[in-house]
């Protein structure tokens, strides 16, 4: 089969280890001064793409990120993990607040055509919005086959054989290329960006553009009305020993 | 010095601490029990109260209050210690540092980081993953850096990256009178003043409470490769390690697991290695450097009759391998469920390693004890031998611990590192060498059983053997150092 040109989406999100806090004005969550990093599912997607390149199934891996200037840090990590080139689609301020999966899918569709990519690997969902929509919408816009929640990907003839993790178990599908694949947790364990590679990544090309350059309209079709904490759990009461516990359970009518 | 003779007034101390900390002080039995022991076979000794400080100033205030009332204090990380390090032998207050778990500052260009004492090593490495840096010290457990510093932790990477002692740049410590001091700094090299940092590293909580630690970081190497191979005999495996180190191959990790240990790991971690004496290697470096190291070691392995040389660069396979190594303690316990493990270790010069290991193995094979051997090879030719000995269950007829009569094994360099803690416990009259059934309340067991257990004959001989073994190890290592 002809070599694949792989496009990988890398979203910059709040680091998974950080405790997220809602802003007092309920317009969103606190992002200032909070550690951000690449969406973990995107790391897995990128790792899979880099492995395809190492197996010489793919000829080039292009990392893409949509967002403010800080996304370039995420792209540098992607380059350090083994991507060849990076594309930063600049979207900032309130436009970025309103950027939803459909907008991202339209941007990626335009980039796919521009870069003549024939495989797109995305994380199955972002850990900040948990939408799980971009991959599916992109496949629909491009009219390409899709395999989501991939836990194993291999080349089979002129297409791909993918194992999907679904509620009922594992599903094996075969897709022809070009295709969209979204990565699930058990697909692989991403490598850590090594220090020499981080240094080398500074020399790899990183191109910047806007959605307008690609002719894409990312006007949101949804408006966020408010963001609130989940309701506070009722305070429990601590008991000093088992007898007290049993007494409390009896009072509450459990037995 | 007059304060040493103060009488202890725990109640007043707890009242004052309660006023200071509110609900971050707990005297509930469950919380105290949880802080009564680590992963050790020693009997749990709960403190009178547990506090959860959040800042260095709070720790200082807690220390001042306790010192004023003569109350003992035990700093507590996550309780992964194996030598009774957190047992409150005389009651007192345990300072649970778990809420002080912030990574304060990362300097990518200077390759150092400052963390609070409650940060665990896995948390730190996860935090650093975008920077291309890592902190290489990895004792098996996911311990806090405070705990690791207090016990001068080593790990599988010690052969190349050193132990905690070589990797701490500075500390913030609260002294026993409540004074806060900063030792060291960020400078990699300094000839100014006394090296107080090194005094505190390894002090096991006897000199102060560490609240912040500045550590050296290393670049994640470009290529990492892990390899496993099995050997027909322990001697072959050991000689391979000796020759590898003496050849100057900059190996990053090398671990020896004997056949019992390998079998335990296979069962516990679901691996499929041959249950023979096995070496686990890891090579760090550039792509070409690693390939070269692998080749050199493969030749040495073949020379000593090693087989099934398997190696991998994939992160998930490498991690699975080392996780299996880190789980050896639990794998050993799983070999004989219901028993506790008694870990001990010895440090000998590399030239005497083969002799020491083989003699030990022969003695163990001849004994009724089940003692797997696992050994990280330290750098500078001071390897470590770690027989794990799941202990005997049951109690003797008197329901009391027999006193142990043998000497602590000592080496000139690492003293029997576990001996120090055991010594303190023994002095306090705690049964230091006996295992009990899992389940923390011996008296409850006796009540449930109804009958008093019979003295176990094999236990007596086991104890004699242990005594004999320890003194032999001591003599052997002492002798080897004198030569």
Tab-separated table of N, CA and C in Angstrom, chain B residues 120-273:
chain	number	residue	atom	x	y	z
B	120	UNK	N	4.383	12.297	45.826
B	120	UNK	CA	4.924	10.952	45.618
B	120	UNK	C	5.767	10.937	44.349
B	121	UNK	N	6.574	9.891	44.209
B	121	UNK	CA	7.511	9.907	43.081
B	121	UNK	C	6.782	9.757	41.752
B	122	UNK	N	5.710	8.993	41.731
B	122	UNK	CA	4.979	8.841	40.458
B	122	UNK	C	4.282	10.148	40.113
B	123	UNK	N	3.778	10.838	41.144
B	123	UNK	CA	3.124	12.122	40.900
B	123	UNK	C	4.132	13.091	40.302
B	124	UNK	N	5.347	13.101	40.821
B	124	UNK	CA	6.361	14.009	40.320
B	124	UNK	C	6.696	13.698	38.874
B	125	UNK	N	6.896	12.434	38.572
B	125	UNK	CA	7.270	12.089	37.200
B	125	UNK	C	6.143	12.359	36.216
B	126	UNK	N	4.905	12.181	36.659
B	126	UNK	CA	3.781	12.521	35.788
B	126	UNK	C	3.754	14.022	35.528
B	127	UNK	N	4.012	14.808	36.569
B	127	UNK	CA	4.024	16.259	36.430
B	127	UNK	C	5.098	16.693	35.450
B	128	UNK	N	6.217	15.945	35.428
B	128	UNK	CA	7.354	16.355	34.619
B	128	UNK	C	7.298	15.849	33.187
B	129	UNK	N	6.268	15.071	32.861
B	129	UNK	CA	6.389	14.331	31.613
B	129	UNK	C	6.496	15.201	30.374
B	130	UNK	N	5.973	16.435	30.437
B	130	UNK	CA	6.082	17.305	29.265
B	130	UNK	C	7.462	17.908	29.113
B	131	UNK	N	8.256	17.843	30.177
B	131	UNK	CA	9.508	18.587	30.150
B	131	UNK	C	10.666	17.759	29.631
B	132	UNK	N	10.455	16.459	29.466
B	132	UNK	CA	11.576	15.619	29.035
B	132	UNK	C	12.507	15.267	30.171
B	133	UNK	N	12.101	15.601	31.397
B	133	UNK	CA	12.948	15.301	32.545
B	133	UNK	C	12.264	14.254	33.411
B	134	UNK	N	13.055	13.596	34.249
B	134	UNK	CA	12.454	12.662	35.194
B	134	UNK	C	13.300	12.559	36.434
B	135	UNK	N	12.692	12.009	37.477
B	135	UNK	CA	13.413	11.780	38.719
B	135	UNK	C	13.609	10.275	38.845
B	136	UNK	N	14.863	9.827	38.763
B	136	UNK	CA	15.099	8.396	38.559
B	136	UNK	C	14.992	7.494	39.787
B	137	UNK	N	14.999	8.052	40.995
B	137	UNK	CA	15.032	7.155	42.152
B	137	UNK	C	13.680	6.474	42.287
B	138	UNK	N	13.688	5.150	42.260
B	138	UNK	CA	12.403	4.444	42.312
B	138	UNK	C	12.449	3.221	43.218
B	139	UNK	N	12.268	3.460	44.516
B	139	UNK	CA	12.065	2.297	45.370
B	139	UNK	C	10.768	1.653	44.917
B	140	UNK	N	10.552	0.401	45.247
B	140	UNK	CA	9.395	-0.289	44.679
B	140	UNK	C	8.083	0.436	44.853
B	141	UNK	N	7.863	0.976	46.041
B	141	UNK	CA	6.558	1.565	46.311
B	141	UNK	C	6.471	2.986	45.773
B	142	UNK	N	5.255	3.475	45.639
B	142	UNK	CA	5.054	4.865	45.244
B	142	UNK	C	5.133	5.711	46.508
B	143	UNK	N	6.356	5.866	47.020
B	143	UNK	CA	6.548	6.546	48.303
B	143	UNK	C	6.557	8.049	48.113
B	144	UNK	N	6.382	8.787	49.224
B	144	UNK	CA	6.502	10.245	49.130
B	144	UNK	C	7.979	10.602	49.119
B	145	UNK	N	8.257	11.780	48.548
B	145	UNK	CA	9.650	12.197	48.481
B	145	UNK	C	10.183	12.507	49.865
B	146	UNK	N	9.320	12.968	50.753
B	146	UNK	CA	9.748	13.186	52.137
B	146	UNK	C	10.207	11.880	52.759
B	147	UNK	N	9.411	10.846	52.591
B	147	UNK	CA	9.758	9.540	53.137
B	147	UNK	C	11.022	8.991	52.494
B	148	UNK	N	11.133	9.185	51.192
B	148	UNK	CA	12.309	8.676	50.486
B	148	UNK	C	13.567	9.390	50.965
B	149	UNK	N	13.442	10.694	51.206
B	149	UNK	CA	14.607	11.439	51.660
B	149	UNK	C	14.964	11.019	53.080
B	150	UNK	N	13.944	10.845	53.902
B	150	UNK	CA	14.216	10.492	55.294
B	150	UNK	C	14.855	9.123	55.412
B	151	UNK	N	14.596	8.239	54.467
B	151	UNK	CA	15.167	6.908	54.549
B	151	UNK	C	16.290	6.683	53.554
B	152	UNK	N	16.723	7.757	52.898
B	152	UNK	CA	17.828	7.682	51.931
B	152	UNK	C	17.536	6.588	50.917
B	153	UNK	N	16.383	6.707	50.285
B	153	UNK	CA	15.904	5.627	49.437
B	153	UNK	C	16.824	5.381	48.248
B	154	UNK	N	16.821	4.131	47.877
B	154	UNK	CA	17.548	3.750	46.678
B	154	UNK	C	16.510	3.188	45.727
B	155	UNK	N	16.910	2.472	44.735
B	155	UNK	CA	15.932	1.915	43.814
B	155	UNK	C	16.643	1.198	42.705
B	156	UNK	N	15.892	0.743	41.746
B	156	UNK	CA	16.497	-0.048	40.686
B	156	UNK	C	17.452	0.776	39.836
B	157	UNK	N	17.259	2.096	39.812
B	157	UNK	CA	18.122	2.940	38.982
B	157	UNK	C	19.394	3.385	39.684
B	158	UNK	N	19.579	2.919	40.912
B	158	UNK	CA	20.713	3.432	41.690
B	158	UNK	C	22.052	3.140	41.034
B	159	UNK	N	22.101	2.058	40.267
B	159	UNK	CA	23.389	1.671	39.701
B	159	UNK	C	23.930	2.762	38.782
B	160	UNK	N	23.036	3.547	38.196
B	160	UNK	CA	23.533	4.589	37.298
B	160	UNK	C	23.273	5.988	37.818
B	161	UNK	N	22.140	6.171	38.491
B	161	UNK	CA	21.763	7.528	38.890
B	161	UNK	C	22.010	7.809	40.364
B	162	UNK	N	22.449	6.813	41.111
B	162	UNK	CA	22.708	7.049	42.522
B	162	UNK	C	21.444	6.933	43.361
B	163	UNK	N	21.604	7.187	44.647
B	163	UNK	CA	20.458	7.111	45.559
B	163	UNK	C	20.004	8.527	45.892
B	164	UNK	N	19.070	8.638	46.816
B	164	UNK	CA	18.559	9.957	47.200
B	164	UNK	C	19.697	10.850	47.696
B	165	UNK	N	20.642	10.253	48.371
B	165	UNK	CA	21.730	11.039	48.955
B	165	UNK	C	22.428	11.894	47.907
B	166	UNK	N	22.597	11.310	46.705
B	166	UNK	CA	23.325	12.054	45.680
B	166	UNK	C	22.438	13.032	44.936
B	167	UNK	N	21.126	12.949	45.169
B	167	UNK	CA	20.221	13.709	44.319
B	167	UNK	C	19.424	14.787	45.026
B	168	UNK	N	19.686	15.004	46.314
B	168	UNK	CA	19.010	16.091	47.020
B	168	UNK	C	19.920	17.303	47.005
B	169	UNK	N	19.362	18.454	46.607
B	169	UNK	CA	20.158	19.666	46.582
B	169	UNK	C	19.941	20.503	47.835
B	170	UNK	N	18.713	20.466	48.360
B	170	UNK	CA	18.438	21.283	49.536
B	170	UNK	C	17.140	20.854	50.189
B	171	UNK	N	16.959	21.271	51.434
B	171	UNK	CA	15.766	20.895	52.182
B	171	UNK	C	15.245	22.082	52.960
B	172	UNK	N	13.935	22.053	53.247
B	172	UNK	CA	13.400	22.926	54.291
B	172	UNK	C	12.981	21.983	55.400
B	173	UNK	N	13.518	22.180	56.584
B	173	UNK	CA	13.275	21.245	57.683
B	173	UNK	C	12.761	22.019	58.890
B	174	UNK	N	11.822	21.417	59.599
B	174	UNK	CA	11.399	21.978	60.882
B	174	UNK	C	12.136	21.207	61.959
B	175	UNK	N	12.904	21.935	62.760
B	175	UNK	CA	13.712	21.279	63.788
B	175	UNK	C	12.835	20.924	64.996
B	176	UNK	N	13.341	20.079	65.887
B	176	UNK	CA	12.512	19.630	67.008
B	176	UNK	C	12.020	20.730	67.937
B	177	UNK	N	12.609	21.930	67.859
B	177	UNK	CA	12.081	23.002	68.705
B	177	UNK	C	11.141	23.926	67.934
B	178	UNK	N	10.871	23.583	66.675
B	178	UNK	CA	9.938	24.397	65.906
B	178	UNK	C	10.609	25.390	64.978
B	179	UNK	N	11.922	25.472	65.022
B	179	UNK	CA	12.625	26.379	64.112
B	179	UNK	C	12.566	25.821	62.694
B	180	UNK	N	12.410	26.735	61.727
B	180	UNK	CA	12.400	26.297	60.324
B	180	UNK	C	13.755	26.645	59.730
B	181	UNK	N	14.433	25.679	59.179
B	181	UNK	CA	15.710	26.000	58.534
B	181	UNK	C	15.702	25.513	57.095
B	182	UNK	N	16.562	26.179	56.301
B	182	UNK	CA	16.754	25.724	54.932
B	182	UNK	C	18.193	25.231	54.828
B	183	UNK	N	18.366	24.035	54.325
B	183	UNK	CA	19.725	23.545	54.142
B	183	UNK	C	20.024	23.494	52.652
B	184	UNK	N	21.302	23.544	52.331
B	184	UNK	CA	21.695	23.434	50.924
B	184	UNK	C	21.095	24.574	50.127
B	185	UNK	N	20.661	24.273	48.928
B	185	UNK	CA	20.129	25.327	48.065
B	185	UNK	C	19.885	24.721	46.711
B	186	UNK	N	20.118	25.493	45.654
B	186	UNK	CA	19.971	24.914	44.326
B	186	UNK	C	21.320	24.700	43.660
B	187	UNK	N	22.376	25.156	44.317
B	187	UNK	CA	23.677	25.044	43.668
B	187	UNK	C	24.076	23.583	43.583
B	188	UNK	N	24.611	23.206	42.443
B	188	UNK	CA	25.034	21.824	42.246
B	188	UNK	C	26.270	21.513	43.067
B	189	UNK	N	27.012	22.553	43.323
B	189	UNK	CA	28.272	22.345	44.023
B	189	UNK	C	28.455	23.516	44.963
B	190	UNK	N	28.813	23.217	46.194
B	190	UNK	CA	29.085	24.304	47.119
B	190	UNK	C	30.046	23.818	48.169
B	191	UNK	N	30.994	24.666	48.521
B	191	UNK	CA	31.909	24.302	49.590
B	191	UNK	C	31.638	25.142	50.818
B	192	UNK	N	30.479	25.803	50.844
B	192	UNK	CA	30.206	26.720	51.945
B	192	UNK	C	29.505	25.992	53.075
B	193	UNK	N	30.067	26.013	54.257
B	193	UNK	CA	29.382	25.537	55.448
B	193	UNK	C	29.295	24.022	55.542
B	194	UNK	N	28.671	23.568	56.614
B	194	UNK	CA	28.507	22.139	56.843
B	194	UNK	C	27.449	21.578	55.905
B	195	UNK	N	27.615	20.340	55.539
B	195	UNK	CA	26.662	19.715	54.625
B	195	UNK	C	25.476	19.171	55.423
B	196	UNK	N	24.646	20.103	55.915
B	196	UNK	CA	23.523	19.687	56.758
B	196	UNK	C	22.505	18.863	55.985
B	197	UNK	N	22.418	19.149	54.681
B	197	UNK	CA	21.463	18.385	53.875
B	197	UNK	C	21.722	16.895	54.027
B	198	UNK	N	22.956	16.523	53.880
B	198	UNK	CA	23.302	15.103	53.940
B	198	UNK	C	23.082	14.539	55.341
B	199	UNK	N	23.106	15.405	56.358
B	199	UNK	CA	22.836	14.942	57.713
B	199	UNK	C	21.379	14.516	57.839
B	200	UNK	N	20.494	15.328	57.231
B	200	UNK	CA	19.068	15.031	57.346
B	200	UNK	C	18.636	13.890	56.438
B	201	UNK	N	19.321	13.762	55.291
B	201	UNK	CA	18.930	12.678	54.394
B	201	UNK	C	19.287	11.356	55.061
B	202	UNK	N	18.277	10.553	55.308
B	202	UNK	CA	18.526	9.275	55.961
B	202	UNK	C	18.363	9.327	57.468
B	203	UNK	N	17.946	10.482	57.989
B	203	UNK	CA	17.836	10.578	59.446
B	203	UNK	C	16.553	9.947	59.971
B	204	UNK	N	15.687	9.491	59.060
B	204	UNK	CA	14.488	8.737	59.451
B	204	UNK	C	13.629	9.455	60.467
B	205	UNK	N	13.512	10.757	60.308
B	205	UNK	CA	12.589	11.487	61.159
B	205	UNK	C	13.096	11.698	62.569
B	206	UNK	N	14.368	11.439	62.820
B	206	UNK	CA	14.867	11.604	64.184
B	206	UNK	C	15.427	12.988	64.439
B	207	UNK	N	15.649	13.769	63.365
B	207	UNK	CA	16.287	15.074	63.553
B	207	UNK	C	15.366	16.235	63.219
B	208	UNK	N	14.266	15.968	62.535
B	208	UNK	CA	13.391	17.069	62.163
B	208	UNK	C	12.352	16.577	61.180
B	209	UNK	N	11.425	17.479	60.833
B	209	UNK	CA	10.394	17.123	59.864
B	209	UNK	C	10.701	17.868	58.570
B	210	UNK	N	10.894	17.124	57.484
B	210	UNK	CA	11.174	17.776	56.203
B	210	UNK	C	9.869	18.239	55.595
B	211	UNK	N	9.836	19.463	55.103
B	211	UNK	CA	8.602	19.920	54.476
B	211	UNK	C	8.783	20.216	52.993
B	212	UNK	N	9.978	20.641	52.598
B	212	UNK	CA	10.214	20.909	51.175
B	212	UNK	C	11.561	20.327	50.785
B	213	UNK	N	11.621	19.828	49.560
B	213	UNK	CA	12.849	19.170	49.116
B	213	UNK	C	13.174	19.644	47.706
B	214	UNK	N	14.439	20.004	47.490
B	214	UNK	CA	14.878	20.377	46.140
B	214	UNK	C	15.701	19.228	45.603
B	215	UNK	N	15.322	18.764	44.417
B	215	UNK	CA	15.919	17.546	43.863
B	215	UNK	C	16.526	17.797	42.499
B	216	UNK	N	17.512	17.003	42.183
B	216	UNK	CA	18.106	17.033	40.836
B	216	UNK	C	17.232	16.239	39.895
B	217	UNK	N	17.160	16.702	38.660
B	217	UNK	CA	16.420	15.943	37.656
B	217	UNK	C	17.370	15.511	36.547
B	218	UNK	N	16.941	14.517	35.802
B	218	UNK	CA	17.768	14.034	34.698
B	218	UNK	C	16.919	14.022	33.442
B	219	UNK	N	17.586	14.166	32.312
B	219	UNK	CA	16.867	14.094	31.063
B	219	UNK	C	16.428	12.662	30.820
B	220	UNK	N	15.194	12.514	30.338
B	220	UNK	CA	14.766	11.174	29.947
B	220	UNK	C	15.638	10.766	28.776
B	221	UNK	N	16.289	9.615	28.857
B	221	UNK	CA	17.223	9.255	27.794
B	221	UNK	C	16.494	9.007	26.486
B	222	UNK	N	17.206	9.225	25.413
B	222	UNK	CA	16.628	9.116	24.083
B	222	UNK	C	16.109	7.710	23.830
B	223	UNK	N	16.885	6.739	24.266
B	223	UNK	CA	16.458	5.358	24.029
B	223	UNK	C	16.553	4.573	25.323
B	224	UNK	N	15.541	3.793	25.591
B	224	UNK	CA	15.558	2.927	26.773
B	224	UNK	C	15.206	1.536	26.308
B	225	UNK	N	15.971	0.581	26.745
B	225	UNK	CA	15.671	-0.782	26.346
B	225	UNK	C	15.777	-1.678	27.564
B	226	UNK	N	14.831	-2.577	27.721
B	226	UNK	CA	14.854	-3.497	28.859
B	226	UNK	C	15.090	-4.903	28.346
B	227	UNK	N	15.863	-5.672	29.093
B	227	UNK	CA	16.145	-7.041	28.654
B	227	UNK	C	16.039	-8.000	29.820
B	228	UNK	N	15.693	-9.236	29.512
B	228	UNK	CA	15.578	-10.274	30.530
B	228	UNK	C	16.309	-11.496	30.027
B	229	UNK	N	17.045	-12.140	30.907
B	229	UNK	CA	17.555	-13.446	30.498
B	229	UNK	C	17.686	-14.360	31.704
B	230	UNK	N	17.556	-15.635	31.445
B	230	UNK	CA	17.631	-16.584	32.561
B	230	UNK	C	18.920	-17.378	32.482
B	231	UNK	N	19.316	-17.888	33.628
B	231	UNK	CA	20.605	-18.556	33.761
B	231	UNK	C	20.434	-19.918	34.384
B	232	UNK	N	21.367	-20.823	34.076
B	232	UNK	CA	21.259	-22.160	34.661
B	232	UNK	C	21.575	-22.178	36.155
B	233	UNK	N	22.309	-21.169	36.634
B	233	UNK	CA	22.635	-21.187	38.056
B	233	UNK	C	22.780	-19.766	38.557
B	234	UNK	N	22.692	-19.625	39.875
B	234	UNK	CA	22.834	-18.308	40.496
B	234	UNK	C	24.229	-17.755	40.220
B	235	UNK	N	25.199	-18.669	40.252
B	235	UNK	CA	26.590	-18.249	40.043
B	235	UNK	C	26.757	-17.605	38.672
B	236	UNK	N	26.149	-18.236	37.672
B	236	UNK	CA	26.269	-17.708	36.311
B	236	UNK	C	25.679	-16.310	36.242
B	237	UNK	N	24.508	-16.150	36.861
B	237	UNK	CA	23.847	-14.841	36.814
B	237	UNK	C	24.708	-13.793	37.496
B	238	UNK	N	25.204	-14.141	38.687
B	238	UNK	CA	25.989	-13.166	39.442
B	238	UNK	C	27.265	-12.810	38.712
B	239	UNK	N	27.911	-13.808	38.155
B	239	UNK	CA	29.152	-13.515	37.437
B	239	UNK	C	28.909	-12.617	36.231
B	240	UNK	N	27.749	-12.796	35.613
B	240	UNK	CA	27.410	-11.918	34.488
B	240	UNK	C	27.343	-10.474	34.960
B	241	UNK	N	26.661	-10.253	36.100
B	241	UNK	CA	26.534	-8.889	36.611
B	241	UNK	C	27.906	-8.317	36.940
B	242	UNK	N	28.706	-9.130	37.602
B	242	UNK	CA	30.027	-8.646	38.021
B	242	UNK	C	30.835	-8.235	36.805
B	243	UNK	N	30.832	-9.097	35.796
B	243	UNK	CA	31.635	-8.789	34.619
B	243	UNK	C	31.081	-7.566	33.891
B	244	UNK	N	29.744	-7.432	33.866
B	244	UNK	CA	29.141	-6.267	33.205
B	244	UNK	C	29.597	-4.979	33.874
B	245	UNK	N	29.533	-4.962	35.199
B	245	UNK	CA	29.908	-3.735	35.898
B	245	UNK	C	31.403	-3.491	35.787
B	246	UNK	N	32.179	-4.552	35.912
B	246	UNK	CA	33.627	-4.372	35.836
B	246	UNK	C	34.079	-3.984	34.442
B	247	UNK	N	33.267	-4.285	33.416
B	247	UNK	CA	33.633	-3.877	32.059
B	247	UNK	C	33.307	-2.425	31.802
B	248	UNK	N	32.691	-1.772	32.785
B	248	UNK	CA	32.392	-0.360	32.606
B	248	UNK	C	31.190	-0.086	31.723
B	249	UNK	N	30.366	-1.088	31.482
B	249	UNK	CA	29.163	-0.848	30.669
B	249	UNK	C	28.207	-0.026	31.539
B	250	UNK	N	27.768	1.150	31.059
B	250	UNK	CA	26.970	2.045	31.917
B	250	UNK	C	25.520	1.602	32.030
B	251	UNK	N	25.360	0.449	32.642
B	251	UNK	CA	24.027	-0.126	32.713
B	251	UNK	C	23.158	0.721	33.646
B	252	UNK	N	21.874	0.895	33.294
B	252	UNK	CA	21.029	1.765	34.109
B	252	UNK	C	20.377	0.998	35.252
B	253	UNK	N	19.949	-0.218	34.961
B	253	UNK	CA	19.315	-1.003	36.015
B	253	UNK	C	19.705	-2.443	35.801
B	254	UNK	N	20.054	-3.135	36.876
B	254	UNK	CA	20.218	-4.579	36.733
B	254	UNK	C	19.731	-5.228	38.016
B	255	UNK	N	18.873	-6.165	37.884
B	255	UNK	CA	18.256	-6.820	39.033
B	255	UNK	C	18.388	-8.317	38.897
B	256	UNK	N	18.697	-8.942	40.028
B	256	UNK	CA	18.798	-10.399	40.053
B	256	UNK	C	17.612	-10.950	40.814
B	257	UNK	N	16.910	-11.891	40.224
B	257	UNK	CA	15.835	-12.568	40.939
B	257	UNK	C	16.143	-14.055	40.907
B	258	UNK	N	16.127	-14.682	42.077
B	258	UNK	CA	16.455	-16.111	42.041
B	258	UNK	C	15.227	-16.906	41.605
B	259	UNK	N	15.386	-18.231	41.533
B	259	UNK	CA	14.309	-19.019	40.920
B	259	UNK	C	13.016	-18.937	41.721
B	260	UNK	N	13.135	-18.899	43.052
B	260	UNK	CA	11.915	-18.804	43.863
B	260	UNK	C	11.204	-17.488	43.573
B	261	UNK	N	11.995	-16.428	43.536
B	261	UNK	CA	11.418	-15.109	43.305
B	261	UNK	C	10.799	-15.023	41.929
B	262	UNK	N	11.463	-15.611	40.933
B	262	UNK	CA	10.970	-15.542	39.567
B	262	UNK	C	9.647	-16.274	39.464
B	263	UNK	N	9.580	-17.405	40.153
B	263	UNK	CA	8.338	-18.173	40.156
B	263	UNK	C	7.222	-17.341	40.789
B	264	UNK	N	7.550	-16.708	41.915
B	264	UNK	CA	6.556	-15.867	42.604
B	264	UNK	C	6.071	-14.752	41.689
B	265	UNK	N	7.024	-14.116	40.995
B	265	UNK	CA	6.650	-12.999	40.105
B	265	UNK	C	5.799	-13.489	38.944
B	266	UNK	N	6.146	-14.635	38.401
B	266	UNK	CA	5.352	-15.180	37.300
B	266	UNK	C	3.912	-15.335	37.716
B	267	UNK	N	3.743	-15.887	38.923
B	267	UNK	CA	2.375	-16.159	39.374
B	267	UNK	C	1.650	-14.867	39.703
B	268	UNK	N	2.332	-13.958	40.394
B	268	UNK	CA	1.662	-12.745	40.866
B	268	UNK	C	1.396	-11.777	39.733
B	269	UNK	N	2.395	-11.551	38.882
B	269	UNK	CA	2.268	-10.537	37.847
B	269	UNK	C	1.909	-11.130	36.498
B	270	UNK	N	1.606	-12.422	36.479
B	270	UNK	CA	1.182	-13.102	35.255
B	270	UNK	C	2.191	-12.933	34.121
B	271	UNK	N	3.442	-13.214	34.451
B	271	UNK	CA	4.465	-13.189	33.410
B	271	UNK	C	4.700	-14.619	32.951
B	272	UNK	N	5.532	-14.743	31.918
B	272	UNK	CA	5.774	-16.111	31.451
B	272	UNK	C	7.251	-16.392	31.296
B	273	UNK	N	8.040	-15.928	32.243
B	273	UNK	CA	9.475	-16.207	32.176
B	273	UNK	C	9.767	-17.552	32.816
